[in-house]
Every structure is written in structure tokens, then in C-alpha cells.
XYZ file of C-alpha atoms in Angstrom:
452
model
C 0.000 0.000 0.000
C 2.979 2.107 0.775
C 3.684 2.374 -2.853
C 0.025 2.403 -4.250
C 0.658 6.002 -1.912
C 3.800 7.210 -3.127
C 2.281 6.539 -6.817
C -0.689 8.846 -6.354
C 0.923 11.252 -4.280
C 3.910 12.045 -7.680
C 0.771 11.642 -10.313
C -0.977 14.241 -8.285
C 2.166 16.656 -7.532
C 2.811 16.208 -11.742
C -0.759 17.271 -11.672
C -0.464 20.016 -9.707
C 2.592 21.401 -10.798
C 1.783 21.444 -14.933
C -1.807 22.601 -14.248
C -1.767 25.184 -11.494
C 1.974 25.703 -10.875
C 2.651 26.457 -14.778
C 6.024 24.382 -14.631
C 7.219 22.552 -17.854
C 5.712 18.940 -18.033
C 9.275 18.529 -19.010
C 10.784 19.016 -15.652
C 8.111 17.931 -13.272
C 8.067 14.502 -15.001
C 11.936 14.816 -14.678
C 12.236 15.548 -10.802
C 9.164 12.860 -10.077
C 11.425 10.227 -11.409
C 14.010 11.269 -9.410
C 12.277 11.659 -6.201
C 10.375 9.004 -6.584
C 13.675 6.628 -7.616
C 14.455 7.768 -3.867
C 11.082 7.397 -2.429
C 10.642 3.748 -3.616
C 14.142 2.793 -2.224
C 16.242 2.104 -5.064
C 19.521 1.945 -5.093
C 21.015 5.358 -4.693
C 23.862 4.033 -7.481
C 20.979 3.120 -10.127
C 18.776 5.797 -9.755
C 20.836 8.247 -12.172
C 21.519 5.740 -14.831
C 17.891 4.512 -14.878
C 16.505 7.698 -15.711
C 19.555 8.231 -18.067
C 19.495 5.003 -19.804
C 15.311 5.519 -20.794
C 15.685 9.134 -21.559
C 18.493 8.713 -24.165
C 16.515 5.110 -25.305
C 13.599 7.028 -25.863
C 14.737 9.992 -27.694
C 16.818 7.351 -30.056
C 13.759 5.171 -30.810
C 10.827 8.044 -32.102
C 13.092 11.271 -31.732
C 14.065 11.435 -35.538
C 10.043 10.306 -36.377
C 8.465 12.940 -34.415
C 11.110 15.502 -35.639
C 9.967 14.373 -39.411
C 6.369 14.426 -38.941
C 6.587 17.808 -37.008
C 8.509 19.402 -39.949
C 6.490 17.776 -42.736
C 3.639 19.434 -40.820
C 5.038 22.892 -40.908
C 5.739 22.342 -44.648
C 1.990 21.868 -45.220
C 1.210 24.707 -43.132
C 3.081 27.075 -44.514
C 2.991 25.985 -48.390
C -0.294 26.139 -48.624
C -0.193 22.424 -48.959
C -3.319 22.428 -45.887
C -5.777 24.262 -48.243
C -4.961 22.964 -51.157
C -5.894 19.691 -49.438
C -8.983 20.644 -48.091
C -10.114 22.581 -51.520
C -9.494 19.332 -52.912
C -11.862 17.502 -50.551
C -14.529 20.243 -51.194
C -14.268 19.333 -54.888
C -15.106 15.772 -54.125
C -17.621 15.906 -51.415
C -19.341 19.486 -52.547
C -20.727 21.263 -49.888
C -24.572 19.682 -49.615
C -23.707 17.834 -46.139
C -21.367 20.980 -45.100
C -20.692 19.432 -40.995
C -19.646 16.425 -42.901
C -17.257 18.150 -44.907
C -15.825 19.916 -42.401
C -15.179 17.136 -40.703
C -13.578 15.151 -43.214
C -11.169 18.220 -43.882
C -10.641 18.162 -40.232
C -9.694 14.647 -39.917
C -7.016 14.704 -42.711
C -5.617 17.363 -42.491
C -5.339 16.901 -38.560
C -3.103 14.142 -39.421
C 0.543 15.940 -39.994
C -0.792 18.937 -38.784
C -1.366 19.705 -34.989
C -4.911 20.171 -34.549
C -4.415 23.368 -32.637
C -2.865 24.844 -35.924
C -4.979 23.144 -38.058
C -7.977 25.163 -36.364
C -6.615 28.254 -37.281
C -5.575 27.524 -40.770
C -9.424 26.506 -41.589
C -11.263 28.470 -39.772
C -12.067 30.971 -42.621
C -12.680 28.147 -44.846
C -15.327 27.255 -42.209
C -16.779 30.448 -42.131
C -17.062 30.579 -45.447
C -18.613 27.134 -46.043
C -21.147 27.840 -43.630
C -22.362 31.188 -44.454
C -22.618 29.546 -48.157
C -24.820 27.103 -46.926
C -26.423 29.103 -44.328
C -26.304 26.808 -41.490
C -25.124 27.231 -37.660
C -21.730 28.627 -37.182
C -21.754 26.960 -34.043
C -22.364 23.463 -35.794
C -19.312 24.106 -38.371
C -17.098 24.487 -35.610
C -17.618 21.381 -34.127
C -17.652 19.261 -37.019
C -14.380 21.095 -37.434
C -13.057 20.572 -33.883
C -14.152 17.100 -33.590
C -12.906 16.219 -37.020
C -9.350 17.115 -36.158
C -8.974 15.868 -32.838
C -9.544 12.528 -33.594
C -6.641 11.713 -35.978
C -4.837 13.894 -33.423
C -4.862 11.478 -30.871
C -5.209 7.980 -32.727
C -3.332 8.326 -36.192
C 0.661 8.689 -36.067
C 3.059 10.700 -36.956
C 0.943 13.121 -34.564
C 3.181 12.937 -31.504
C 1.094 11.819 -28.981
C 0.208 8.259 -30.552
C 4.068 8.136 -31.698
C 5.253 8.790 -28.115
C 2.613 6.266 -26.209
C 3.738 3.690 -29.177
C 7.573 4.523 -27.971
C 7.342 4.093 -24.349
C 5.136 0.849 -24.718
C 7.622 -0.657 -27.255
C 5.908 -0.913 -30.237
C 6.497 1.207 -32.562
C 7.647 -1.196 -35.035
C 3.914 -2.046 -35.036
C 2.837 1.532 -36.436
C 0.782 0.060 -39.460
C -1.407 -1.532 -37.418
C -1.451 1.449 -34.855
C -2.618 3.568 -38.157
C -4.847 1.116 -39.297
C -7.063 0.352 -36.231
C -5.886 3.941 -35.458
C -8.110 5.008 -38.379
C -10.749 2.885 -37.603
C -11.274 4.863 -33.884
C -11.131 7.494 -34.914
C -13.738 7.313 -38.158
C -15.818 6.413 -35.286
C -14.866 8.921 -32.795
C -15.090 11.944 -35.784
C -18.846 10.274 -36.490
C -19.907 10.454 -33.139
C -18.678 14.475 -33.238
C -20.358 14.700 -36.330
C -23.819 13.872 -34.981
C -23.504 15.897 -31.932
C -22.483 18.807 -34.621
C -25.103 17.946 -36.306
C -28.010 18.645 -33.420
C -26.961 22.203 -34.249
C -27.073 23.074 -37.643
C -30.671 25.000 -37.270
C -30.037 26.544 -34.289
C -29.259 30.109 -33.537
C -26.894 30.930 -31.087
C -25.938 33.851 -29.812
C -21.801 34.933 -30.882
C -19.710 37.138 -29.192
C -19.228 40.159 -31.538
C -16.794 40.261 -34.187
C -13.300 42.520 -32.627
C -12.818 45.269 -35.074
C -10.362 44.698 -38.073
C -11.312 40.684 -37.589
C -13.363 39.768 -40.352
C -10.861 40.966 -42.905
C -8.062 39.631 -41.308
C -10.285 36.314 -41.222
C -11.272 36.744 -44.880
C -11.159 33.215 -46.243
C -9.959 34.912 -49.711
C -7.275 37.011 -48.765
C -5.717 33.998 -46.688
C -5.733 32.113 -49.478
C -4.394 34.803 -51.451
C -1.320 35.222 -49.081
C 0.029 31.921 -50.432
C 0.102 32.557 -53.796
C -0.386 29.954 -56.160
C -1.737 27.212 -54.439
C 0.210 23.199 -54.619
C -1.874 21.239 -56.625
C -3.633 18.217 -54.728
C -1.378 15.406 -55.459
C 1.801 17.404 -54.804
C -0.106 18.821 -51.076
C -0.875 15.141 -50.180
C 2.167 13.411 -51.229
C 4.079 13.890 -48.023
C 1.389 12.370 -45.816
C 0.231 9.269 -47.863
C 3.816 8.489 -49.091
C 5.198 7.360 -45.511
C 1.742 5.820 -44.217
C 1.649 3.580 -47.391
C 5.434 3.059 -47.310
C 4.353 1.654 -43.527
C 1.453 -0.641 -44.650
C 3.374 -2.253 -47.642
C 6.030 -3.639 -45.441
C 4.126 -4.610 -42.823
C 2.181 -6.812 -45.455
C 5.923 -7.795 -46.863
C 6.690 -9.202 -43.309
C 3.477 -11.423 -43.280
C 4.685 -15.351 -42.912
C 3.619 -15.886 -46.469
C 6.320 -13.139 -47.904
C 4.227 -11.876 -50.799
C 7.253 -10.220 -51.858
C 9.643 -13.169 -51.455
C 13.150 -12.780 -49.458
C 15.138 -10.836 -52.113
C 16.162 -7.734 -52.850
C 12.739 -6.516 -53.494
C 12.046 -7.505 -49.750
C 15.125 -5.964 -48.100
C 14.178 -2.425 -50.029
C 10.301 -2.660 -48.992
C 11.165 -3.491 -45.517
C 13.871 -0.805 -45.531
C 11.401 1.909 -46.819
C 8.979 0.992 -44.620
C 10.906 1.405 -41.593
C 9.230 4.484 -40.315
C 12.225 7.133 -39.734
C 12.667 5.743 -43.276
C 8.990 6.491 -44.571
C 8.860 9.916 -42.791
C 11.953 10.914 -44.460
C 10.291 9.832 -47.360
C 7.288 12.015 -46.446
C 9.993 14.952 -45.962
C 11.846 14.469 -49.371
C 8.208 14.957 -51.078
C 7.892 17.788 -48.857
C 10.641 19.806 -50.527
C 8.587 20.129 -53.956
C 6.210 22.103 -52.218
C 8.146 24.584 -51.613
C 8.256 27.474 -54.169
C 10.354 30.477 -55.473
C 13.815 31.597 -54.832
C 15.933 30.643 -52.069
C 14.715 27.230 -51.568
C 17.693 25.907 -49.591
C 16.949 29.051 -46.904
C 13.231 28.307 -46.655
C 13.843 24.616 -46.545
C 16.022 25.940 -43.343
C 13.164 27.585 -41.972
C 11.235 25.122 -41.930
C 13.522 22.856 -40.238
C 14.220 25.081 -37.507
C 10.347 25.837 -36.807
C 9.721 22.306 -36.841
C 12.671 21.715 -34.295
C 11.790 24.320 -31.890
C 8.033 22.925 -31.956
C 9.146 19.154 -31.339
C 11.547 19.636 -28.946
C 9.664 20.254 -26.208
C 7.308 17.108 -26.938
C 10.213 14.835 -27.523
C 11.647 16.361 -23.989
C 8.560 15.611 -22.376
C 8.085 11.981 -24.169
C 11.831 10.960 -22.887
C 11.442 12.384 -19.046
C 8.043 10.410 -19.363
C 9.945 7.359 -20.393
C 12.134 8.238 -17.144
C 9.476 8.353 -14.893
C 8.199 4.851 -16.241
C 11.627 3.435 -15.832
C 12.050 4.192 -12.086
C 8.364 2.670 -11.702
C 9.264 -0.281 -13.425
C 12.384 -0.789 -11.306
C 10.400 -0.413 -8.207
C 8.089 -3.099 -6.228
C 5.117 -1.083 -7.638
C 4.562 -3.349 -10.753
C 4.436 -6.621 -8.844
C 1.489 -5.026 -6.021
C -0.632 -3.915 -8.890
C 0.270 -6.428 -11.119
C -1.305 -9.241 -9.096
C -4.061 -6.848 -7.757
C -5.206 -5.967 -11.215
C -4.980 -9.254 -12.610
C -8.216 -10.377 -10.824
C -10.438 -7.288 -11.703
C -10.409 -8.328 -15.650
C -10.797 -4.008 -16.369
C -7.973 -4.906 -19.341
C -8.400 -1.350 -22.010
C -10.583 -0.037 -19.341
C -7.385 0.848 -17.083
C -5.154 2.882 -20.109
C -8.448 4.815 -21.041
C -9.683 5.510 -17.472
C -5.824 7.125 -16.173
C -5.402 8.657 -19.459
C -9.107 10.765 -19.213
C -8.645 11.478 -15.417
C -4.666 13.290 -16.424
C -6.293 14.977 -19.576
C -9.117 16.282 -17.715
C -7.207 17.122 -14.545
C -3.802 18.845 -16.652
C -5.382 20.029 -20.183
C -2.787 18.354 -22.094
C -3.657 15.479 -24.648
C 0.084 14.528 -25.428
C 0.917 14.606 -21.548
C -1.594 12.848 -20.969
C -0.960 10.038 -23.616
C 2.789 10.106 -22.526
C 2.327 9.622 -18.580
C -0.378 7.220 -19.068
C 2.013 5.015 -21.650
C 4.930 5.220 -18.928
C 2.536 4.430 -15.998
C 0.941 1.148 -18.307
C 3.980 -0.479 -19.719
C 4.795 -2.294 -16.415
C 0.665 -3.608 -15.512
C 0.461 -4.958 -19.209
C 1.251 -8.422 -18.383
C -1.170 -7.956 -15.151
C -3.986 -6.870 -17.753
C -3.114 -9.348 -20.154
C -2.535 -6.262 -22.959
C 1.304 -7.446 -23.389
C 1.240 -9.198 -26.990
C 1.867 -6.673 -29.666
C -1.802 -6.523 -30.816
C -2.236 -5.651 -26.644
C -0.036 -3.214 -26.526
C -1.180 -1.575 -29.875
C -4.515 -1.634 -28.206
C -3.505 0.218 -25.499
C -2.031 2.833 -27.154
C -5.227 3.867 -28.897
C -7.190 3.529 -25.482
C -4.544 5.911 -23.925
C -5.769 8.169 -27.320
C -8.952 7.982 -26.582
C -8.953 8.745 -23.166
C -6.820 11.445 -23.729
C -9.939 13.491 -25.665
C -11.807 13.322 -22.215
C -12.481 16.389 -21.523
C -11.302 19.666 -23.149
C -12.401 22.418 -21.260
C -10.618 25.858 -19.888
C -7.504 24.426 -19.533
C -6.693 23.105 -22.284
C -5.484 25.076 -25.160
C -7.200 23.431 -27.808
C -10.268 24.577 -25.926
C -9.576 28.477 -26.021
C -8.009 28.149 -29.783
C -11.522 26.827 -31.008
C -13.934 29.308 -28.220
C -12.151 32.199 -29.138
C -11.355 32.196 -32.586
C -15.470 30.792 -33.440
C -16.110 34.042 -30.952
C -17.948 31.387 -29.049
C -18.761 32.363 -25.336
C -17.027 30.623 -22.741
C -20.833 28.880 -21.410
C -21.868 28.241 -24.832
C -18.519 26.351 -25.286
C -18.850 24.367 -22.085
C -21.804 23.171 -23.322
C -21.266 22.577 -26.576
C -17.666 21.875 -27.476
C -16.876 20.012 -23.762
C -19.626 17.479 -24.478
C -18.336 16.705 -28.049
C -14.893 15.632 -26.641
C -16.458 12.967 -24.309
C -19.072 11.715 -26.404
C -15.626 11.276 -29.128
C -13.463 9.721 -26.359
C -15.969 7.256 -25.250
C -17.295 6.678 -28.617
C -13.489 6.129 -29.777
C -12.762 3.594 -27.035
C -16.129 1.411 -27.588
C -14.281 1.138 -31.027
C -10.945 0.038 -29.412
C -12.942 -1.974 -27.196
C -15.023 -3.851 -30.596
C -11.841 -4.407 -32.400
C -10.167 -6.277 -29.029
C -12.748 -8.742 -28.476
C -11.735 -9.522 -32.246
C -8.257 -9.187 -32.403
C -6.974 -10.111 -28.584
């Protein structure tokens, strides 16, 4: 029980100290580790190299994938490359069902782009859409919202899946963590959808528009800032070239070895390795970009995407710290052989991962100190094959969309910029992300009763 204590009593000062104390996520993972290598009596002569040996183990195994993604991400944003994509998916869907649209814009585009930027990027485009189909405001926003954050916590390379999938070992399973991870969230965006969807008729009341806002919102003239526009294949490239590049040699590795044991093999396999494939994805990047000086943009880019990663992949490795020391302690054993007898199984990664995300705000903390806290109970919860562990990872996702409210970002980025009162939100955007986590998780759930 002594442990079961100290466990609490360093989830709740991380807690405290993110949420209400403002301090890094960073360094209060980092000193938990370290005070709670000394509270659970480990060796004093282990306790640096512990937290050493995971936090350099981590950054080696998905440091170089989150850095791609991240950068590949910027490249879209800044290109162009986002709107191009979701003009493309106008063209295909048209704009009759315009919450379904939205959503679907949402959802792909949410994949290499963080979903707080991806807000931002389409909000005039929703604006637009819905004032040409005169529907609720209100109801775009959420088809929107809901649309993006549900790649943005199942689908890699968004960091939060990718750093979950790190510190439970398994990210050479990432096709299949994209492939159910696409099946979640499909049902986690539908579920959004039809809460969007209740309303689309409804007038409510907007906070007025700040003067100088509605031009500087102006769905035209953003588009018009990027000049001439990628053209759809070129915009999508970098995001289906490295998810495919995935799938193909997962299906290469199957025991039948559709593609023999050759050459041919040894290149798919190779490619398909994903620092590989998102290098790939970063290569295809580079044709996006446009004009003179190239090279110095292309350096930009780099450097934006580095100074936006690092402080995930910081927070991602002390995680992995913190999980080490708990894995060294007696704490896995107590709750191994206490949870073993409750049969909860994906309940217990979707449960701790809600209760962090709605006490600290953060999705990707939340997916990272739930993954850390997991990977020694797997066995205990019988989640430790690979198809367990994959599993877990996307029931750590969706718990990690359980709640947004005021202190999450993600919240005030979607309120603010839909000049949706703070109430109004509560009741409206708050509810969407639980009805998409639990929705999300009965899919996780469906799929394991299959699958495990």
C-alpha cells in the first residue's frame, strides 16, 4: 500500500505542478522520477543511470520520427499544402452535407498537422462554407473541432500516438497502430459529427466580431497570401507516401512473404521502416516549396519544426524516465497481481489517461504519462502481446480526448477564434470531446474482443 501512496501522491504533484503551478511537463516529469527513484528505495547508485538510460533510449527510438512528422507538418502549413488539401476535398464531397465536410477536412488534415494549428488555418474556410450554406456557425465548428482531434490522438506521426507507441515498445507495429488507429477514430469523428449535427438549425448567440477581424479572417485574402496554391497530389504526397510506405512492409513481413526474401524484400522493408517512410514524407515535402531561395526556406522550416518538437520529444523521454524508475520499483508486482483479478484490461489505459487529460489540459501529456505508468501492468492486464499493446495505445488516445475544457489550449483556440462564449462552449464543445473519447474507445474496445 505504501507504494500504491507514493504513486498517487507524484501523479498528483505532476498534476499540480503542470496545471496550477505552470512548470514545464518537461521538468516535473523529470524531478518525479528522481524523487520518486528515492522514495521507492532504489539503489542510490541506479537511480541516475535509470533515468539516463530511458531518456536517451527514448529519444533514439521516435526522436528522428516525431522531428519528421513535425517538420512535414510545418511544410503543409506554410505551403499552402493544408488548403490545397482541403479545396481538394470540397471538390469531391461538394458542400450539400457541409458538418460532414468539415469534418472530413478536419480529420485529414489533422493528421501531420497539430490540430491546434490546423484550427486556425481553416477556420475561414469554415466560415465561409457555412455562411454559403447558411447553417449554424456553431455546428461548423464542431464538425471542425471534432474532425481534427480525432486523428490527433489515434493516427501517427501526430506525436502523442508516436510517443505512447515509444514508451510501450511498439512502434515497429505503427501500421497496425494507423490502421485500427483510423478505424477509432472514423468512429470517434462520427460520433462528433452527430452531436455537430443537433446544431445546424439553431441560432446561437456569438460574441461580436473585434474590429479589423473579419478581414483579417477573410477566407480569400488567406488564401491569397500563399500565392499559387500546390496542386492536390503534390499537397498530399508527403502524408500518404510514408503511411503507405508503412502498410506495404508490414504486409511484406506477413509469414507468407508476398514479396519473397530478395532484394525486393530488403528495399520494402527498408522503406517501410518508419524514420525511413517519414523521411520519405519529408523528401516529397521539398517540392512544395516554391520560389527563390529554396535551400533558406527549406532551413526555416527545419528550424520551426525543431523548436516545436523539442519540447514534446523532452517531455516523451522524461516520461519514459518516470516509467523506468516505476518499473524498477516493487510497484509493478502489487498492482500487477491486484489488477490481474479485476479483468478491467483497455478499461485501465483509457480511465488514467481521461482522469490526467481532464485534470492537466494536455492530450500529449496525458498520452505520454499514461504510456509510462501502463507499460509495467500490461502483463497484469493481459494487454502485453503486440496486438495488446497496440490496443492500449489507442485507449490511452482515446482517453486522452476526455475532456477539453478551460484548460486546455485546444479549448480556447476553437472558443475564441469561433467568438464562441465561454458557457456556450462548455456546453457545446466540452460534451463533443467525451461523447468522441468514449465513442473512440467502444471502437478500441469492438476491435479487441476480435483481435486479442
Amino acid at each position: 500500500m505504501l507504494s500504491i501512496a507514493i504513486l498517487v501522491t507524484l501523479v498528483a504533484a505532476i498534476v499540480f505542478a503542470t496545471a496550477k503551478l505552470k512548470i514545464n511537463p518537461f521538468l516535473a516529469l523529470l524531478a518525479a522520477a528522481l524523487v520518486g527513484g528515492f522514495a521507492f528505495r532504489l539503489p542510490v547508485d541506479t537511480i541516475a543511470p535509470t533515468i539516463t538510460t530511458a531518456f536517451g533510449a527514448t529519444l533514439g527510438n521516435i526522436g528522428l520520427i516525431i522531428l519528421f512528422g513535425t517538420i512535414i507538418g510545418v511544410i503543409l502549413e506554410r505551403t499552402g499544402a493544408a488548403i490545397a488539401m482541403a479545396e481538394a476535398l470540397i471538390r469531391v464531397l461538394g458542400t450539400r452535407f457541409p458538418t460532414l465536410t468539415m469534418s472530413v477536412i478536419g480529420f485529414i488534415v489533422s493528421i501531420p498537422v497539430f490540430c491546434d494549428s490546423g484550427f486556425v488555418i481553416l477556420n475561414s474556410l469554415k466560415k465561409s462554407l457555412a455562411a454559403r450554406a447558411k447553417v449554424s456557425l456553431v455546428a461548423m465548428t464542431i464538425a471542425l473541432m471534432t474532425g481534427l482531434y480525432a486523428t490527433h490522438v489515434f493516427v501517427p506521426p501526430t506525436p502523442g500516438p508516436l510517443a505512447a507507441a515509444g514508451n510501450l515498445n511498439i512502434i515497429d507495429q505503427l501500421a497496425l497502430i494507423i490502421g485500427f488507429g483510423l478505424i477509432a477514430a472514423a468512429v470517434s469523428a462520427v460520433a462528433g459529427l452527430l452531436w455537430a449535427n443537433r446544431f445546424l438549425k439553431k441560432n446561437i448567440e456569438l460574441m461580436p466580431e473585434v474590429a479589423g477581424e473579419e478581414d483579417e479572417q477573410d477566407y480569400d485574402k488567406i488564401r491569397a497570401s500563399y500565392g499559387k496554391l500546390p496542386n492536390a497530389f503534390m499537397a498530399f504526397l508527403p502524408i500518404l507516401a510514408p503511411i503507405l510506405l508503412i502498410c506495404i512492409a508490414s504486409i511484406a513481413k506477413l509469414p507468407t512473404r508476398p514479396f519473397g526474401e530478395s532484394g525486393l524484400y530488403i528495399a520494402v522493408v527498408f522503406l517501410g521502416t518508419p524514420v525511413i517512410a517519414l523521411a520519405v514524407g519529408l523528401l516529397a515535402s521539398l517540392f512544395l516549396l516554391r520560389g527563390k531561395g529554396k535551400l533558406d526556406m527549406f532551413g526555416e522550416r527545419v528550424t520551426e519544426g525543431i523548436r516545436i518538437s523539442a519540447p514534446i520529444l523532452l517531455i516523451t523521454a522524461s516520461g519514459a524516465a518516470f516509467g523506468a524508475v516505476l518499473a524498477a520499483s516493487d510497484l509493478t508486482d502489487f498492482l500487477g497481481s491486484s489488477l490481474s483479478t479485476l479483468g478491467l484490461g483497455l478499461a485501465v489505459p483509457f480511465l488514467i489517461s481521461a482522469a490526467l487529460k481532464t485534470a492537466q489540459g494536455s492530450s500529449t501529456v496525458a498520452m505520454v504519462t499514461t504510456s509510462v505508468l501502463l507499460l509495467p501492468l500490461l502483463p497484469a492486464l493481459g494487454l502485453d502481446s503486440d496486438l495488446g499493446k497496440v490496443l492500449s495505445v489507442l485507449a490511452i488516445g482515446a482517453g486522452a480526448m476526455v475532456v477539453s475544457h478551460a484548460n486546455d489550449s485546444f479549448f480556447w483556440v476553437v472558443s475564441q477564434l469561433s467568438r464562441i462564449p465561454v458557457a456556450t462552449a462548455y456546453r457545446t464543445l466540452t460534451p463533443a470531446t467525451a461523447i468522441q473519447g468514449v465513442a473512440g474507445f467502444a471502437a478500441v474496445w469492438v476491435i479487441g474482443l476480435f483481435v486479442l
